[in-house]
Amino acid sequence: MDMPGWNGRLLRVDLTKGKAVPQEYDASFAKTFLGGRGFAVKILWDETKPNVNPLSPENRLIFAAGPLTAFPLPSSGKLLVAAKSPLTGGYGDGNLGTHATVQMRRAGYDAIVTKGKASKPTILNVYNDRTEFVDARDYWGIGSFQTERRLKKEYGTSVGVVTIGQAGENLVKFANVVSQEGRAGGRPGMGAVMGSKNLKAIVFRGTKTIPSKNPEAMKRMGLEAYREVLAKPLFGFWKRQGTMATLEWSQENCVLPTQNFQEGVFEKADEIGGFAMEKIKISNRGCPHCNMTCGNVVEDTEKLPSELDYENVAMLGSNIKIGDLREIATLNRLADDYGIDTISLGNVIGFMMEASEKRLVDYRIEWGDFEKAKVLAEDIAFKRGIGALLAEGVRSVSEKVGNNTVKWAMQIKGLEVSGYDCHTTPGMALSFATCSVGAHHKDAWVINWEVATGRESYGEAKVEKVIELQRLRGGVFECFTTCRLPWVEIGFGLDWYPKFLKAATGVNMTMNDLFTVADRTFTLIRAFWVREYATVWSKGMDSPPARWFDEPVQDGPFKGTTLNREKYDRMLQLYYSKRGWDDRGIPTKKKLKKLGLGDVALELGRQIKLAT
Ligand code: PTT
Ligand code: SF4
């Protein structure tokens, strides 16, 4: 494909056969799906049969970039990793900052699509057009940090590496993929899918120039854009605290998940917030091509470095009532090394602490017990004892424990809720419930807007805001596969992105055109979910945990508050109609056709009756 910006090539990897073959794709695919998440869901829809076992060789594991990724533009060093999720049974993906994405693009590929299963632990080594499958038996069983260090020793420090830790090898359902000893992505078990393929790591090296339509304009705009980032008034504070500043904000606004989402305030919030973190911070780390690096490195209880973000601290801190930042940092470091998602980890440990307190399980662990939480993290990674049960995710655990615990198993569609309590924020609850991968804040972090404009409303403006954010965050940024934080956190202008696209590819797309790509991607993801759950699909799939409706918060100024189920249901119906979906939340034929997904309508229609 002669279209700059995109390399126009994927690498098709069959691990069963030990073969890797480049494949060209055409301009229409590029313009229709853009990159990253768009490419991933289209490939998954076309190539995985419904009901395929996510941990079988037939599942695809995709690493994808977009047309702006890896150019010298602000925060362009991100990589999307996607597969059918073993945790949720639906579409799964995650996003991590890594030199691997830069090296992959320089090697001449926009994505790597893997299938099959290697006969023994394997490392895929991609160096420009050369690919080799390396015996990794020596690496199996070691953590993600050591794996990357050893690979860099062997292949050179400039290589980009994505790897799994022991959790991915052991098929923990919420294992993720790790890079650079502290960047991790793929919450819904992308690490387990990698492990199921016996793929320990991928090493990328590339020396090619990524083609661009107008290299001069790219250079000039890149410089201007980096300068704009530096000049933003919020830049300095962001560099100091990064996402950690959210902790104080969540506490002030009573949405900090506390005691397994029973409360929205934590008595020790001051001890684990951004200012407390600054006192023990030793350095900043970040993703490639970023000049607002936000990885806060602190020393943990064992004097080892650990990189903290808000979600890690909320879920491994207040949610399980640990009020010591160094202890939280230790749990976080272990999670990164084992390759376990910190959000799900804090969620299943919180569930266990509550179940223990209520004497619903034989295992004993008290709120705030750091030593036992540490043991649990290890038991989960190695699937030992009670860890084997917890490694299945909180939905599965609650089904096994019974006793109506499903009401406070904090998950939606099988993915554990991330770090915001929603007793008082219906818009954020809707955002979690309709997110493309399960209960994640990544598509629509509407909560700050909601708190500022009136949290009590269940009205139309809120529904529209959720959709707008899903288009921008879940659509534009995930398809471009660049970091959204310059825009979200310091107000870097969105109007840059169509200009970047034009200079990189020569393609003119307005923000509205990009929204159409976002809607197409989002709707195809919804079709994927419906295809997988066809026989049991209902609007109940988009329902937040019962706790937020039935159990009022007991602490803070919102004492006594819950979500209102009837109002939530009306809000959800309004959301569906604005999306062009029927009252079960299934895209109509008309909507699918309008988005150019007529073939999807035909196939989905064979499994479930679609509204016209
Ligand atoms: C993301 C989720 C988040 S969202 C966090 S902290 W956050 C947790 N981070 C984890 C971690 O660390 N280690 C670990 N073992 N598990 C973790 N699970 C959690 O995963 C991350 C930043 C952050 S920090 C955020 S919001 C933004 N996310 C982006 C995104 O999703 N898309 C995008 N285009 N840009 C983004 N920029 C920001 O990146 P998932 P990272 Mg992450 C260590 O994985 O599955 O997407 O879930 O990638 O490189 O670490 O950067 O307060
Ligand atoms: Fe990575 Fe933070 Fe920079 Fe985004 S802002 S690219 S998450 S370092």
XYZ file of C-alpha atoms and ligand atoms in Angstrom:
672
model
C 0.000 0.000 0.000
C 1.474 3.305 -0.981
C 0.035 5.429 1.764
C 2.519 7.152 4.055
C 1.883 7.358 7.766
C 0.778 3.760 7.730
C 3.405 1.156 6.872
C 0.608 -0.776 5.205
C 1.919 -4.058 6.584
C 0.953 -6.460 9.347
C 3.066 -9.336 10.522
C 1.075 -12.570 10.600
C 2.567 -14.965 13.134
C 1.529 -18.604 13.397
C 3.075 -19.945 16.586
C 1.988 -23.518 15.939
C 3.881 -23.607 12.668
C 6.672 -21.295 13.753
C 6.036 -19.064 10.736
C 5.831 -15.312 10.355
C 4.642 -13.748 7.122
C 4.196 -10.052 6.330
C 0.832 -9.128 4.890
C -0.032 -5.918 3.105
C -3.366 -4.258 3.733
C -5.112 -1.754 1.558
C -5.895 1.925 1.839
C -9.576 1.340 2.383
C -8.872 -0.781 5.500
C -6.601 1.988 6.801
C -9.141 4.752 6.248
C -12.090 2.749 7.545
C -10.487 1.548 10.775
C -7.528 3.942 11.178
C -5.318 1.766 13.402
C -4.975 0.350 16.943
C -8.360 -0.590 18.326
C -10.070 -0.222 14.943
C -7.700 -2.709 13.313
C -7.859 -5.065 16.282
C -11.623 -5.436 16.473
C -12.000 -5.824 12.715
C -9.427 -8.638 12.697
C -10.986 -10.303 15.742
C -14.474 -10.087 14.270
C -13.357 -11.570 10.955
C -11.018 -14.239 12.261
C -12.307 -15.618 15.546
C -15.337 -17.857 15.421
C -18.058 -17.157 17.996
C -17.545 -19.026 21.264
C -13.899 -19.723 20.592
C -12.042 -20.548 23.811
C -9.975 -17.409 24.525
C -7.090 -19.530 25.785
C -7.060 -21.800 22.750
C -4.701 -21.515 19.770
C -7.613 -20.224 17.666
C -7.798 -16.936 19.552
C -5.852 -14.069 18.026
C -3.530 -11.867 20.078
C -2.948 -8.562 18.368
C -0.427 -5.799 19.028
C -1.428 -2.750 17.031
C -0.318 0.832 16.469
C -1.889 3.687 14.519
C -0.839 6.171 11.835
C 0.602 8.657 14.362
C 2.274 6.144 16.645
C 6.036 6.481 17.038
C 6.392 9.735 15.096
C 8.119 12.489 17.087
C 4.796 13.963 18.201
C 3.650 14.409 21.802
C 3.118 11.138 23.651
C 2.923 8.975 20.545
C 4.611 5.882 22.018
C 1.616 3.681 22.819
C 0.714 0.143 21.825
C -2.678 -1.540 21.835
C -2.899 -5.198 22.807
C -6.157 -7.013 22.074
C -7.766 -10.462 22.030
C -10.997 -12.171 22.971
C -10.826 -11.962 26.751
C -10.568 -15.027 28.988
C -11.838 -12.904 31.884
C -14.987 -11.516 30.284
C -15.629 -13.722 27.266
C -16.015 -10.557 25.198
C -13.759 -8.091 23.405
C -10.650 -7.233 25.425
C -7.835 -4.782 24.997
C -5.430 -2.521 26.821
C -2.921 0.165 26.053
C 0.674 0.498 27.184
C 3.480 2.940 26.548
C 6.553 1.152 25.263
C 9.598 1.352 23.030
C 8.260 -1.854 21.494
C 5.703 0.159 19.552
C 8.393 2.476 18.176
C 10.619 -0.432 17.171
C 7.672 -2.340 15.651
C 6.771 0.628 13.456
C 10.425 1.123 12.490
C 10.641 -2.539 11.574
C 7.942 -1.757 9.022
C 4.829 -3.123 10.727
C 1.676 -1.466 12.023
C 0.532 -4.573 13.855
C 1.480 -8.107 14.791
C -1.323 -10.665 14.645
C -0.505 -13.909 16.400
C -2.414 -17.177 16.394
C -1.700 -20.802 17.304
C 0.392 -22.119 20.161
C 4.112 -22.763 20.189
C 5.143 -26.281 21.193
C 7.465 -24.848 23.847
C 7.981 -21.466 25.510
C 9.033 -19.083 22.775
C 10.316 -15.571 22.249
C 9.488 -13.891 18.987
C 12.355 -11.780 17.730
C 11.453 -9.246 15.043
C 14.312 -7.339 13.425
C 13.190 -5.399 10.367
C 12.149 -8.054 7.817
C 13.772 -10.890 9.729
C 11.797 -12.902 12.263
C 12.953 -15.741 14.457
C 11.335 -17.982 17.028
C 13.699 -18.403 19.959
C 13.529 -21.159 22.559
C 12.417 -19.476 25.808
C 12.417 -22.425 28.204
C 15.136 -20.619 30.066
C 12.910 -17.611 30.572
C 9.737 -19.427 31.592
C 9.032 -18.944 35.274
C 10.831 -15.621 35.671
C 9.227 -12.243 36.237
C 8.699 -9.538 33.654
C 11.514 -7.312 34.994
C 14.199 -9.967 34.817
C 12.933 -11.140 31.433
C 13.285 -7.683 29.903
C 16.694 -7.084 31.478
C 18.024 -10.371 30.141
C 16.610 -9.762 26.684
C 18.199 -6.321 26.575
C 21.507 -7.805 27.571
C 21.222 -10.270 24.759
C 19.757 -8.096 21.992
C 20.943 -4.608 22.981
C 19.486 -1.842 25.105
C 17.704 -0.163 22.196
C 15.281 -3.035 21.562
C 11.635 -2.764 22.557
C 10.219 -5.635 24.599
C 6.733 -6.747 25.592
C 6.583 -9.668 27.964
C 4.484 -11.583 30.431
C 5.370 -12.472 33.999
C 4.452 -15.638 35.841
C 0.754 -14.687 35.989
C 0.452 -14.775 32.201
C 2.272 -18.093 32.048
C -0.095 -19.523 34.650
C -3.152 -18.215 32.783
C -4.374 -15.897 35.523
C -7.499 -14.421 33.961
C -6.448 -10.850 34.674
C -2.788 -11.178 33.725
C -1.550 -8.318 31.584
C 1.377 -7.554 29.300
C 4.333 -5.608 30.700
C 7.110 -3.445 29.298
C 9.869 -1.234 30.686
C 9.426 -2.552 34.237
C 6.343 -0.515 35.007
C 4.220 -0.032 31.905
C 1.442 -2.576 31.757
C -1.643 -3.047 29.625
C -4.396 -5.463 28.728
C -6.470 -5.659 31.886
C -8.923 -8.286 30.578
C -6.319 -11.063 30.569
C -4.237 -10.236 27.509
C -1.234 -11.641 29.399
C -3.032 -14.962 29.866
C -3.769 -15.151 26.141
C -0.066 -14.576 25.489
C 0.780 -17.320 28.003
C -1.716 -19.709 26.404
C 0.254 -19.344 23.179
C 3.513 -20.159 24.973
C 4.710 -16.728 23.906
C 6.901 -15.335 26.677
C 7.980 -12.127 24.971
C 8.390 -10.241 21.727
C 11.591 -8.335 21.012
C 11.385 -5.618 18.382
C 14.166 -3.832 16.547
C 13.689 -1.625 13.527
C 15.967 0.694 11.612
C 13.628 1.891 8.879
C 12.157 5.361 8.576
C 8.417 5.412 9.090
C 7.094 7.018 5.904
C 5.237 10.303 6.168
C 3.495 12.386 3.525
C 5.029 15.681 4.559
C 8.180 15.165 6.639
C 8.859 18.911 6.849
C 5.423 19.647 8.256
C 5.754 16.724 10.667
C 9.006 18.103 12.007
C 7.718 21.653 12.333
C 4.421 20.643 13.922
C 6.119 18.204 16.266
C 8.380 20.952 17.606
C 5.499 23.401 17.970
C 3.360 20.804 19.666
C 6.048 19.842 22.179
C 6.489 23.542 22.933
C 2.764 23.933 23.487
C 2.836 21.069 25.977
C 5.732 22.683 27.869
C 3.937 26.027 28.022
C 0.718 24.680 29.535
C 0.137 26.091 33.034
C -0.650 22.634 34.400
C 2.552 21.099 33.039
C 4.705 21.641 36.138
C 2.244 20.138 38.583
C 1.581 17.252 36.224
C 5.294 16.398 36.151
C 5.327 16.434 39.932
C 2.307 14.217 40.533
C 0.955 12.786 37.262
C -2.207 10.753 37.749
C -1.571 10.642 41.526
C -3.218 14.054 41.957
C -6.519 12.288 41.290
C -6.329 10.664 44.698
C -6.957 13.885 46.634
C -9.619 14.843 44.094
C -11.435 11.532 44.547
C -11.306 11.842 48.320
C -12.588 15.445 48.262
C -15.432 14.392 46.019
C -16.219 11.204 47.935
C -15.619 8.784 45.058
C -12.403 7.138 46.278
C -13.115 3.378 46.321
C -12.861 2.310 49.942
C -13.428 -1.060 51.602
C -14.479 -2.882 48.441
C -16.485 0.092 47.158
C -18.611 0.313 50.284
C -17.545 3.934 50.800
C -16.155 6.857 48.816
C -13.849 8.310 51.476
C -10.818 6.833 53.226
C -9.530 8.093 56.563
C -5.893 7.723 55.474
C -6.271 9.338 52.041
C -3.763 12.079 52.936
C -1.107 9.456 53.574
C -1.416 7.902 50.127
C -2.173 10.902 47.888
C -0.088 12.890 45.428
C 1.568 15.092 48.077
C 2.528 12.112 50.226
C 3.924 10.474 47.104
C 6.068 13.559 46.319
C 7.848 13.114 49.653
C 9.145 9.678 48.703
C 9.456 10.103 44.957
C 12.873 9.272 43.510
C 12.386 9.822 39.780
C 10.082 10.166 36.785
C 9.705 7.548 34.091
C 7.643 7.622 30.969
C 6.694 6.365 27.563
C 8.663 7.103 24.393
C 8.217 10.455 22.648
C 6.631 11.996 25.709
C 7.819 15.246 27.277
C 5.311 15.160 30.129
C 6.543 11.889 31.622
C 4.231 10.900 34.432
C 5.542 7.651 35.915
C 6.149 8.393 39.597
C 8.899 6.135 40.840
C 9.067 5.642 44.609
C 10.974 3.240 46.837
C 8.859 0.480 48.324
C 9.179 -1.341 51.648
C 12.036 -3.403 50.225
C 13.826 -0.323 48.856
C 13.003 -1.371 45.321
C 11.628 1.046 42.721
C 7.916 0.958 41.971
C 5.985 3.186 39.564
C 2.738 4.542 40.954
C -0.420 5.714 39.212
C -3.775 6.656 40.665
C -5.506 3.367 39.853
C -2.750 1.296 41.453
C -2.938 3.299 44.657
C -6.729 3.525 44.870
C -7.224 -0.191 44.299
C -4.278 -1.524 46.314
C -4.666 1.214 48.932
C -8.018 2.639 49.973
C -10.043 -0.185 48.449
C -8.348 -2.709 50.704
C -7.697 -0.153 53.457
C -3.919 -0.026 53.252
C -2.835 3.477 54.212
C 0.925 3.225 53.746
C 2.263 4.286 50.374
C 5.402 2.154 50.551
C 3.311 -0.939 51.233
C 1.067 -0.097 48.302
C 4.199 0.406 46.189
C 5.381 -3.091 47.108
C 2.093 -4.663 46.027
C 2.226 -2.613 42.843
C 5.789 -3.681 42.078
C 4.909 -7.325 42.600
C 1.899 -6.942 40.288
C 4.111 -5.426 37.575
C 6.732 -8.112 37.929
C 4.219 -10.989 37.933
C 2.215 -9.198 35.208
C -1.112 -8.954 37.037
C -3.554 -6.115 36.598
C -3.476 -3.973 39.746
C -7.123 -2.948 39.469
C -8.451 -6.497 39.381
C -5.934 -7.510 42.048
C -7.176 -4.826 44.455
C -10.706 -5.801 43.601
C -10.397 -9.544 44.289
C -8.399 -8.916 47.481
C -11.096 -6.454 48.613
C -13.745 -9.057 47.912
C -11.829 -11.626 49.950
C -11.388 -9.236 52.899
C -15.115 -8.590 52.943
C -15.998 -12.268 52.544
C -13.605 -13.064 55.396
C -15.114 -10.388 57.650
C -18.579 -11.778 56.941
C -17.363 -15.315 57.607
C -18.460 -16.488 54.160
C -15.133 -18.185 53.407
C -12.736 -20.232 55.522
C -9.787 -18.020 54.588
C -9.020 -15.144 57.023
C -7.687 -11.778 55.948
C -8.471 -8.463 57.622
C -8.903 -5.078 56.013
C -5.517 -3.413 55.603
C -3.455 -6.571 56.171
C -0.446 -5.832 53.955
C 1.510 -9.013 54.703
C -1.398 -11.259 53.800
C -2.242 -9.179 50.733
C 1.342 -9.729 49.573
C 0.989 -13.469 50.017
C -2.322 -13.405 48.147
C -0.754 -11.543 45.213
C 1.887 -14.249 44.959
C -0.649 -17.058 45.409
C -2.726 -15.586 42.601
C 0.257 -15.301 40.248
C 1.197 -18.927 40.901
C -2.390 -20.146 41.349
C -1.650 -21.603 44.759
C -4.348 -22.442 47.311
C -7.040 -19.784 47.480
C -5.062 -17.881 44.822
C -6.230 -20.361 42.190
C -9.824 -19.349 42.867
C -9.100 -15.617 42.928
C -7.146 -15.898 39.672
C -10.467 -16.502 37.905
C -11.693 -12.959 38.616
C -14.279 -11.614 41.005
C -17.365 -12.624 38.993
C -16.308 -16.242 39.056
C -15.244 -16.082 42.729
C -18.620 -14.679 43.800
C -20.453 -17.382 41.852
C -18.449 -19.997 43.743
C -18.801 -18.360 47.165
C -22.564 -17.877 46.638
C -24.559 -16.266 49.461
C -25.631 -13.396 47.215
C -22.061 -12.118 47.127
C -22.668 -11.420 43.458
C -24.310 -8.195 44.661
C -21.007 -6.855 45.883
C -18.683 -8.527 43.417
C -17.583 -5.248 41.868
C -17.531 -6.074 38.168
C -19.440 -5.444 34.971
C -19.412 -8.016 32.157
C -16.746 -9.855 34.162
C -14.184 -7.021 34.313
C -13.465 -5.649 37.776
C -14.536 -2.020 38.303
C -11.664 0.477 38.259
C -10.982 3.194 40.823
C -14.171 5.244 41.208
C -17.010 4.612 43.614
C -20.310 5.359 41.860
C -22.893 5.466 44.666
C -23.305 9.171 43.874
C -22.258 9.400 40.225
C -24.755 7.865 37.761
C -22.891 9.173 34.712
C -19.700 7.354 35.719
C -21.773 4.233 36.415
C -23.151 4.462 32.864
C -19.634 4.952 31.556
C -18.387 1.822 33.328
C -21.432 -0.156 32.218
C -21.116 0.690 28.543
C -17.324 0.663 28.240
C -16.092 -1.553 25.434
C -14.051 -3.932 27.623
C -16.147 -4.115 30.817
C -15.957 -1.848 33.863
C -13.046 0.387 32.880
C -12.782 4.171 33.089
C -10.692 4.303 29.942
C -13.421 5.053 27.378
C -15.305 7.784 29.235
C -13.819 9.348 32.357
C -16.935 11.472 32.771
C -16.740 11.736 36.542
C -14.854 15.052 36.789
C -17.305 16.730 34.400
C -20.205 15.101 36.256
C -19.073 16.296 39.666
C -18.556 19.808 38.308
C -21.925 20.031 36.557
C -24.236 18.201 38.974
C -23.819 14.630 40.014
C -27.486 14.087 40.881
C -28.711 14.344 37.272
C -29.546 11.303 35.140
C -30.312 13.578 32.217
C -29.652 13.778 28.518
C -26.567 16.016 28.777
C -24.819 13.350 30.828
C -25.648 10.621 28.346
C -24.344 12.800 25.537
C -21.144 13.534 27.452
C -20.509 9.825 27.974
C -20.891 9.229 24.236
C -18.683 12.198 23.340
C -15.912 10.920 25.615
C -16.266 7.370 24.335
C -15.759 8.748 20.838
C -12.683 10.727 21.802
C -10.946 8.536 24.339
C -12.174 5.079 23.376
C -12.285 5.916 19.681
C -9.904 8.587 18.406
C -7.038 8.003 20.868
C -7.291 4.204 20.864
C -7.324 4.120 17.045
C -4.519 6.663 16.693
C -2.817 4.750 19.512
C -1.333 7.820 21.122
C -1.613 8.872 24.748
C -4.755 10.815 25.598
C -3.282 12.426 28.718
C -1.821 15.554 27.040
C -5.398 16.484 26.115
C -7.150 15.165 29.247
C -4.740 16.429 31.843
C -3.116 19.614 30.617
C -5.433 20.766 27.853
C -3.297 20.069 24.770
C -5.513 21.016 21.791
C -7.573 18.345 20.068
C -7.379 20.355 16.849
C -3.772 19.160 16.445
C -4.797 15.604 15.652
C -6.474 16.027 12.223
C -3.458 18.199 11.295
C -1.015 15.525 12.419
C -2.984 12.975 10.407
C -2.885 15.136 7.284
C 0.869 15.669 7.556
C 1.573 12.014 8.302
C -0.720 10.412 5.726
C -2.019 13.101 3.397
C -5.541 12.088 4.403
C -7.982 14.847 5.302
C -10.304 13.898 8.113
C -12.319 16.300 10.219
C -13.072 15.589 13.857
C -16.520 14.447 12.713
C -14.968 11.972 10.277
C -12.848 10.665 13.138
C -15.985 10.300 15.256
C -17.511 8.145 12.529
C -14.465 5.847 12.703
C -14.858 5.848 16.493
C -18.560 4.915 16.241
C -17.799 2.190 13.728
C -15.151 0.735 16.033
C -17.341 0.998 19.131
C -20.348 -0.552 17.373
C -18.282 -3.399 15.990
C -16.996 -4.080 19.494
C -20.609 -4.168 20.703
C -21.483 -6.587 17.886
C -18.563 -8.780 19.004
C -19.953 -8.931 22.557
C -23.477 -9.690 21.352
C -22.198 -12.433 19.037
C -20.392 -14.081 21.966
C -23.296 -13.769 24.392
C -26.110 -14.199 21.836
C -28.165 -16.731 23.777
C -28.133 -14.827 27.061
C -27.669 -11.218 25.986
C -29.905 -8.667 27.743
C -29.647 -5.073 28.904
C -28.636 -6.558 32.265
C -25.156 -6.865 30.710
C -24.949 -3.078 31.040
C -25.947 -2.996 34.679
C -23.568 -1.782 37.402
C -23.074 -3.882 40.561
C -26.102 -4.076 42.873
C -24.074 -2.586 45.764
C -24.334 0.907 44.238
C -28.134 0.653 44.064
C -28.930 -1.208 47.255
C -26.356 -0.296 49.907
C -26.099 3.396 50.801
C -22.705 4.841 51.718
C -22.320 5.182 55.505
C -19.581 7.782 55.642
C -19.017 11.369 54.473
C -21.395 14.087 53.256
C -23.291 11.721 50.951
C -24.181 9.358 53.778
C -27.363 7.453 52.881
C -27.002 7.889 49.100
C -27.393 5.188 46.431
C -27.973 5.113 42.705
C -31.610 5.009 41.623
C -32.357 1.917 39.551
C -35.373 3.258 37.657
C -33.600 6.452 36.707
C -30.495 4.508 35.721
C -32.572 2.234 33.459
C -34.133 5.250 31.761
C -30.704 6.775 31.268
C -29.444 3.528 29.756
C -32.382 3.415 27.311
C -31.646 6.972 26.275
C -28.013 6.023 25.752
C -29.058 3.087 23.541
C -31.350 5.209 21.406
C -28.671 7.871 20.896
C -26.255 5.143 19.845
C -28.773 3.676 17.361
C -29.090 0.477 19.372
C -32.373 -1.274 20.284
C -33.793 -1.524 23.798
C -31.603 -4.554 24.531
C -28.496 -2.565 23.655
C -27.988 -4.320 20.311
C -27.110 -2.241 17.230
C -29.966 -2.025 14.740
C -29.551 -3.101 11.117
C -29.953 0.502 10.057
C -27.145 1.701 12.314
C -24.796 -1.079 11.269
C -25.412 -0.334 7.598
C -24.947 3.393 8.125
C -21.509 2.728 9.593
C -20.551 0.534 6.647
C -21.002 -2.641 8.688
C -23.665 -4.293 6.497
C -21.745 -7.587 6.496
C -21.733 -7.523 10.293
C -25.520 -7.028 10.302
C -25.904 -10.094 8.101
C -23.738 -12.293 10.274
C -25.092 -11.063 13.582
C -28.637 -11.402 12.225
C -28.035 -15.111 11.775
C -27.493 -15.455 15.516
C -29.924 -13.039 17.030
C -32.927 -11.194 15.625
C -31.889 -7.631 14.892
C -34.224 -4.670 15.006
C -34.503 -2.836 11.692
C -5.157 0.666 32.257
C -5.108 0.533 33.740
C -4.646 1.755 34.408
S -5.330 3.207 33.883
C -3.744 1.722 35.399
S -3.111 3.131 36.109
W -4.110 4.870 34.910
C -3.255 0.475 35.952
N -1.861 0.372 35.649
C -1.260 -0.829 35.921
C 0.097 -0.925 36.191
O 0.860 0.189 36.176
N 0.649 -2.139 36.478
C -0.126 -3.252 36.489
N 0.444 -4.418 36.770
N -1.448 -3.196 36.228
C -2.009 -2.008 35.933
N -3.344 -1.945 35.682
C -4.048 -0.712 35.463
O -4.281 -0.563 34.067
C -0.603 4.206 31.731
C -1.141 5.575 31.556
C -2.293 5.691 32.419
S -2.021 5.422 34.072
C -3.504 6.006 31.958
S -4.860 6.173 33.004
C -3.728 6.337 30.562
N -4.242 5.203 29.829
C -4.280 5.315 28.456
C -5.097 4.497 27.653
O -5.765 3.557 28.122
N -5.150 4.773 26.305
C -4.389 5.755 25.733
N -4.483 5.959 24.413
N -3.579 6.522 26.474
C -3.497 6.294 27.816
N -2.630 7.032 28.568
C -2.437 6.784 29.963
O -1.489 5.750 30.181
P -5.061 -1.032 30.408
P 1.005 2.563 30.787
Mg -2.043 0.784 30.872
C 2.168 0.083 35.831
O -3.475 -0.941 30.608
O -5.454 -2.437 30.260
O -5.365 -0.136 29.269
O -5.660 -0.457 31.705
O -0.228 1.685 30.183
O 2.047 2.582 29.763
O 1.359 1.922 32.101
O 0.499 4.036 31.002
O -4.370 6.020 36.386
Fe 3.141 7.855 29.056
Fe 2.363 9.582 30.952
Fe 3.510 10.461 28.751
Fe 1.072 9.454 28.606
S 1.698 11.305 29.686
S 2.750 9.036 27.185
S 1.181 7.812 30.148
S 4.463 9.169 30.307
